Short mmCIF file of C-alpha atoms in Angstrom, two decimals:
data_model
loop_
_atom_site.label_atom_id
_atom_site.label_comp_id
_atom_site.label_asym_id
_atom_site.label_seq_id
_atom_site.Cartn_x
_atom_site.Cartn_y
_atom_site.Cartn_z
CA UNK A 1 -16.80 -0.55 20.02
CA UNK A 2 -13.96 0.67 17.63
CA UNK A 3 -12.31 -2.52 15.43
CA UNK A 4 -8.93 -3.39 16.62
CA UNK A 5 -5.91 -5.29 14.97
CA UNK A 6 -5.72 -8.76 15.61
CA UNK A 7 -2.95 -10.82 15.23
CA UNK A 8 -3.06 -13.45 11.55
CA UNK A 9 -3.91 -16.43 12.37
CA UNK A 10 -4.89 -16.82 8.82
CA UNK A 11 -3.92 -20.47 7.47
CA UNK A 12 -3.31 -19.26 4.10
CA UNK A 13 -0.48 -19.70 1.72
CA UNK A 14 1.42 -16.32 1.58
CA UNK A 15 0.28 -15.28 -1.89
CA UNK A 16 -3.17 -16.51 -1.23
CA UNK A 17 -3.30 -14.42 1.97
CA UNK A 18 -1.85 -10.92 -0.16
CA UNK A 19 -4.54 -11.67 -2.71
CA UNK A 20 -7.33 -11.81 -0.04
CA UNK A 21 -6.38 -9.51 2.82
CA UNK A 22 -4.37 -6.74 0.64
CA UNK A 23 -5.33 -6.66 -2.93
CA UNK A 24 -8.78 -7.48 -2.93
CA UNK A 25 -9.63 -4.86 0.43
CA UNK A 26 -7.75 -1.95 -1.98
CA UNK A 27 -9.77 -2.72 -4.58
CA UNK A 28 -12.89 -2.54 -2.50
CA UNK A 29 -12.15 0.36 -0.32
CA UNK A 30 -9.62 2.43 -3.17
CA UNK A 31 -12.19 5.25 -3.30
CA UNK A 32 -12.79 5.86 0.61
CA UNK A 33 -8.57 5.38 1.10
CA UNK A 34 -7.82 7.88 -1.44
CA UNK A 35 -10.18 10.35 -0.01
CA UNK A 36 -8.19 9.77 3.13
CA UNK A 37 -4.66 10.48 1.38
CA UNK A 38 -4.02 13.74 0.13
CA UNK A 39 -1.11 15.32 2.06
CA UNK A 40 2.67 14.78 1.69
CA UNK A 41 4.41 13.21 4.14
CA UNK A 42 7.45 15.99 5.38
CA UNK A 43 10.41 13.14 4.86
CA UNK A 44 8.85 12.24 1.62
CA UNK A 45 8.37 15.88 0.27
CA UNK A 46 11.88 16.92 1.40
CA UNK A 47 13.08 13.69 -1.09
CA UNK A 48 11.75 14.72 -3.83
CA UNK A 49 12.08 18.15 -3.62
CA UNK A 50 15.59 17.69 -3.25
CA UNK A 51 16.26 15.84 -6.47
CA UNK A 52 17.91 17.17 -9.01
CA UNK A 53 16.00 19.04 -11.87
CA UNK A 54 15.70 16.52 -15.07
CA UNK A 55 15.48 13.05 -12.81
CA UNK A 56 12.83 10.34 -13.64
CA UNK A 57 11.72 7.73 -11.14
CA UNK A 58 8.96 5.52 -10.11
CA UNK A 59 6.19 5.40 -7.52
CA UNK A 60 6.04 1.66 -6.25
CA UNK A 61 3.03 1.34 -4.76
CA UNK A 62 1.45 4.67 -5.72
CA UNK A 63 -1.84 4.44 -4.26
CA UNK A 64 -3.70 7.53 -5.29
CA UNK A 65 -1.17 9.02 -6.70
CA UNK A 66 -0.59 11.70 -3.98
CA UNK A 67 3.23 11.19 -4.44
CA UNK A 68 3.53 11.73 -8.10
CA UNK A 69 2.05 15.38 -8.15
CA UNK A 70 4.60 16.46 -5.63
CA UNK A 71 6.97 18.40 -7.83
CA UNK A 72 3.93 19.58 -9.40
CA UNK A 73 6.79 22.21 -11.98
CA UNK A 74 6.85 18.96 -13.98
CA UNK A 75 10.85 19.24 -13.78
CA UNK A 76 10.95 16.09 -13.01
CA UNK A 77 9.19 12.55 -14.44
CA UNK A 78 7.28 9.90 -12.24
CA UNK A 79 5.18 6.88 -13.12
CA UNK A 80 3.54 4.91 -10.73
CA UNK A 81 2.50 1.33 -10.40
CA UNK A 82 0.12 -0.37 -7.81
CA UNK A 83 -1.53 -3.76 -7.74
CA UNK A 84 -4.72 -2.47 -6.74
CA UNK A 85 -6.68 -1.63 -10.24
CA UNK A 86 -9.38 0.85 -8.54
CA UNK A 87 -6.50 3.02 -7.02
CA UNK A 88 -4.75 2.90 -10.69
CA UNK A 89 -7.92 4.06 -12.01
CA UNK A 90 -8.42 7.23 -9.48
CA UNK A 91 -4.29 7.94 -10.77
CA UNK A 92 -5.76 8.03 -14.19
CA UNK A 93 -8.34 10.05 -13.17
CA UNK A 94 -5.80 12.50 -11.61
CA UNK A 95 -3.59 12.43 -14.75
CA UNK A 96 -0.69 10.56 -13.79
CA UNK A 97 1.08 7.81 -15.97
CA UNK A 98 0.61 4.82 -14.07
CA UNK A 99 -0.09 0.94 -14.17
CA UNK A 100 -0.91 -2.19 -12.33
CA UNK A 101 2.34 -3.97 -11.61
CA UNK A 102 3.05 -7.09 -8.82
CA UNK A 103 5.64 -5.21 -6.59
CA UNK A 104 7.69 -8.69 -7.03
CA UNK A 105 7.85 -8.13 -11.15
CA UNK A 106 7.94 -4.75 -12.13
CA UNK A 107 7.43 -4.24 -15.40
CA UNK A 108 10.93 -2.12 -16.38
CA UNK A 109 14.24 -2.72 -17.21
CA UNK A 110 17.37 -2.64 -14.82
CA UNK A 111 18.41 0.76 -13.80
CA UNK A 112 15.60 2.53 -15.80
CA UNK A 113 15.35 5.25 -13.04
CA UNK A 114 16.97 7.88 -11.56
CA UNK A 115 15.05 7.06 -8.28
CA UNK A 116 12.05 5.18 -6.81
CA UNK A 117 10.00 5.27 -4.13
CA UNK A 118 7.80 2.78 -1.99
CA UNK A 119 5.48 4.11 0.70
CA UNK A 120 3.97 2.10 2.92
CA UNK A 121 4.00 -0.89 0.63
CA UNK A 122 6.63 -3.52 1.95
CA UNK A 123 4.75 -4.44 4.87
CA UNK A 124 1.91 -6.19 3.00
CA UNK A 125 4.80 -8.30 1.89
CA UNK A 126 4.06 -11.90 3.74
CA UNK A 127 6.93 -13.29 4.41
CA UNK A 128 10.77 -12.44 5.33
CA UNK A 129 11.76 -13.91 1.63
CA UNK A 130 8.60 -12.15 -0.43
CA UNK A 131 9.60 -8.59 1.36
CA UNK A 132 13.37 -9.29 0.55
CA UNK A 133 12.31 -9.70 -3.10
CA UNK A 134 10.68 -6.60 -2.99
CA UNK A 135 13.16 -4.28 -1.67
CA UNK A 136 15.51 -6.04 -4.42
CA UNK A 137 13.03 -5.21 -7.01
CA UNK A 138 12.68 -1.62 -5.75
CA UNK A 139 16.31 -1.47 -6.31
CA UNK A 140 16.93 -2.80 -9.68
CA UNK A 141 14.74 -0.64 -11.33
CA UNK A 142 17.27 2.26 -10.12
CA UNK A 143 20.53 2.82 -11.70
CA UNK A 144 24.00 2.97 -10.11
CA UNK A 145 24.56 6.02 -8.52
CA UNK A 146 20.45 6.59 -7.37
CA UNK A 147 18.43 6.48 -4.92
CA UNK A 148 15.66 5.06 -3.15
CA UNK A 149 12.91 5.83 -0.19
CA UNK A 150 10.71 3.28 1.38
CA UNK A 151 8.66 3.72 4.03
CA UNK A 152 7.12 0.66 6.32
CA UNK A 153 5.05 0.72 9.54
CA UNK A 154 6.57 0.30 12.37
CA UNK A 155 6.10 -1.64 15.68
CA UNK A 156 6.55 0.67 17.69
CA UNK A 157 4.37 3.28 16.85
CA UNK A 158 3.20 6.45 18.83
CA UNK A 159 0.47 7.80 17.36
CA UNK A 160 -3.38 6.20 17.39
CA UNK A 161 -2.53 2.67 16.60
CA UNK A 162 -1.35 0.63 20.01
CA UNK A 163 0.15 -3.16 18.69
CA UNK A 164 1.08 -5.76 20.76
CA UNK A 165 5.16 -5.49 21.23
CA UNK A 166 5.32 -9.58 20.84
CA UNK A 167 3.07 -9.93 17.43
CA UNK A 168 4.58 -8.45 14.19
CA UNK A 169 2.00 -9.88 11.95
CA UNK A 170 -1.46 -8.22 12.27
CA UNK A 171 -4.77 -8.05 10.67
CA UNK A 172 -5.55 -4.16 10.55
CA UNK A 173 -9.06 -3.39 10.45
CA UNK A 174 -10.54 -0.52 7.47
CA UNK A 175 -14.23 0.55 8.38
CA UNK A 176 -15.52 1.50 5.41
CA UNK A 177 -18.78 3.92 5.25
CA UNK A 178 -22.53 3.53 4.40
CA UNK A 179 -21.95 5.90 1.57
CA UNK A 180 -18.49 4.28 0.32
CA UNK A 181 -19.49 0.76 0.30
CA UNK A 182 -19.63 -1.62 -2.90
CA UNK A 183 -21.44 -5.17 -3.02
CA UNK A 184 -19.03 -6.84 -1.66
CA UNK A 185 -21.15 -8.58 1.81
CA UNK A 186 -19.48 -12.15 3.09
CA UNK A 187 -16.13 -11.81 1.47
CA UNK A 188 -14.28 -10.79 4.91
CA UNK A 189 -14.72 -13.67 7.57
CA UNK A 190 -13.45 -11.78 10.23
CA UNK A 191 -15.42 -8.55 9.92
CA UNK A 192 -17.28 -8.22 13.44
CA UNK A 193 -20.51 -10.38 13.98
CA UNK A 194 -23.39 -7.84 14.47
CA UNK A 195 -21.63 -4.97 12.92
CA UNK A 196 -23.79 -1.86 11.73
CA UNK A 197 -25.84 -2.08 8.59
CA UNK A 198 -24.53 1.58 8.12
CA UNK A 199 -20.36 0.20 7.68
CA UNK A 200 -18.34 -2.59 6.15
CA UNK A 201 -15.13 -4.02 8.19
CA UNK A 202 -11.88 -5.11 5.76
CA UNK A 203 -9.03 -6.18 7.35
CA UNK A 204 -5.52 -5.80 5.80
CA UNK A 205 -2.99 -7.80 6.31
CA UNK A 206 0.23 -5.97 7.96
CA UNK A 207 4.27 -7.12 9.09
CA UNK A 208 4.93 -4.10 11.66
CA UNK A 209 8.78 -3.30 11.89
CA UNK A 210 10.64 -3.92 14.76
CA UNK A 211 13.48 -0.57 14.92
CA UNK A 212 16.56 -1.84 12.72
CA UNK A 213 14.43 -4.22 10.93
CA UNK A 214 13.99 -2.49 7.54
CA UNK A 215 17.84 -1.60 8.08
CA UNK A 216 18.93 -5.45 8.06
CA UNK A 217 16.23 -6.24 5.51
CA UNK A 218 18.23 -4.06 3.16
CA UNK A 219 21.40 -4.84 4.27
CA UNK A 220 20.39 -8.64 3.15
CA UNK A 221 19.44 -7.91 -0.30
CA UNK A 222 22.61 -5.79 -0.87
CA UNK A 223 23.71 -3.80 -3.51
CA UNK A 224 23.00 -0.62 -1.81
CA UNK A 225 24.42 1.47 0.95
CA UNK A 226 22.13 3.12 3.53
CA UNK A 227 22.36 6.69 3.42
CA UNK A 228 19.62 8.00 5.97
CA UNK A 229 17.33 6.29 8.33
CA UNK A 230 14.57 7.24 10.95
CA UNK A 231 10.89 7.07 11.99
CA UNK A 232 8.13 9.21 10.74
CA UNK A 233 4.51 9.05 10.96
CA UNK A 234 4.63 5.64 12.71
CA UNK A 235 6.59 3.76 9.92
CA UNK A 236 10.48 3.29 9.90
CA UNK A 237 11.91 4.57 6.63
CA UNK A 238 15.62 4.41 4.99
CA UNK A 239 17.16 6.36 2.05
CA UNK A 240 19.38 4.35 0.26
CA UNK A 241 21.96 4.61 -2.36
CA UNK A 242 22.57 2.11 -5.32
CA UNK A 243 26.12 0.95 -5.60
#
């Protein structure tokens, strides 16, 4: 039977439960994830495709570094950070400037960028307060005047994924391979009693969006005026300006 979210019942402080059900699965499953991440998202391209020649902006949350390859002229400059140290490794690999960096104390000065980006990345936040600090960090790396894109899953999605309408705070299930799996056996208590020899469950931890969430999450922190917002490939995403 295919793994299905559940909703976190964990009783687990919040940093305790990002260390355990985010960090630690992307460092075990970084090589099977980045295999599954290769192709630009259309909202995403169209960003940074449309910047101007010369800008230099940051990645937050890079992942594999799909992002930072985009405008692959090299007229523009990205870096990327991620907390996960395998997925910063397969960046390296790839030959991107990148480092690991909490996404609650990034490691730049204010307004060092032209723009930044944050894909999929806010909803591991867990709390309200811990994913208000992030969008404010996301922001303060960004000068007056630029922008930024972040992308978080949504509630209501319509693609393969079905979530409960009434729970916003899930436990997302990653079935990792035979051939992709690392010593890692007992660490996940809620991977499926009786599972197959031949795969390893993780389960990430997840805050799904409810439509005008990520909206009033970054009206609260401020300092910014929305420019664009939609939904795209189940996540809810807003372009934002710096004032």
């Amino acid at each position: 039977m295919k793994e299905q979210p559940v909703a976190d019942t964990l009783q687990l402080s919040e940093a305790d439960k990002e260390d355990q059900y985010v960090h630690q699965v992307y460092d075990e499953i970084a090589t099977h994830f980045s295999d599954t991440r290769f192709k630009a998202w259309p909202v995403i391209e169209r960003y940074l495709l449309g910047l101007p020649v010369g800008s230099i902006g940051a990645d937050i949350g890079c992942g594999n570094g799909k992002y930072l390859g985009v405008r692959g002229s090299g007229d523009i400059f990205m870096v990327g950070t991620d907390r996960s140290k395998a997925l910063v490794g397969i960046c390296a690999q790839r030959g991107f400037e990148c480092q690991v960096s909490d996404g609650l104390d990034l490691p730049y000065r204010d307004g060092a960028f032209d723009f930044a980006i944050s894909i999929a990345v806010i909803h591991h936040f867990a709390s309200p307060e811990r994913r208000a600090r992030a969008v404010a960090e996301v922001l303060r790396v960004v000068r007056p005047g630029g922008s930024v894109l972040v992308f978080a899953w949504a509630l209501e999605q319509n693609g393969r994924r079905k979530f409960d309408p009434n729970t916003q705070d899930v436990l997302v299930p990653w079935v990792l391979p035979a051939s992709k799996a690392q010593c890692s056996a007992g660490r996940d208590e809620l991977a499926g009693e009786g599972e197959s020899a031949q795969s390893k469950v993780f389960h990430r931890y997840y805050h799904l969006f409810r439509k005008g969430e990520l909206q009033e999450l970054f009206e609260q922190v401020g300092g910014c005026t929305v420019i664009e917002n939609g939904y795209d490939r189940d996540n809810w995403y807003i372009i934002a300006q710096k004032i």
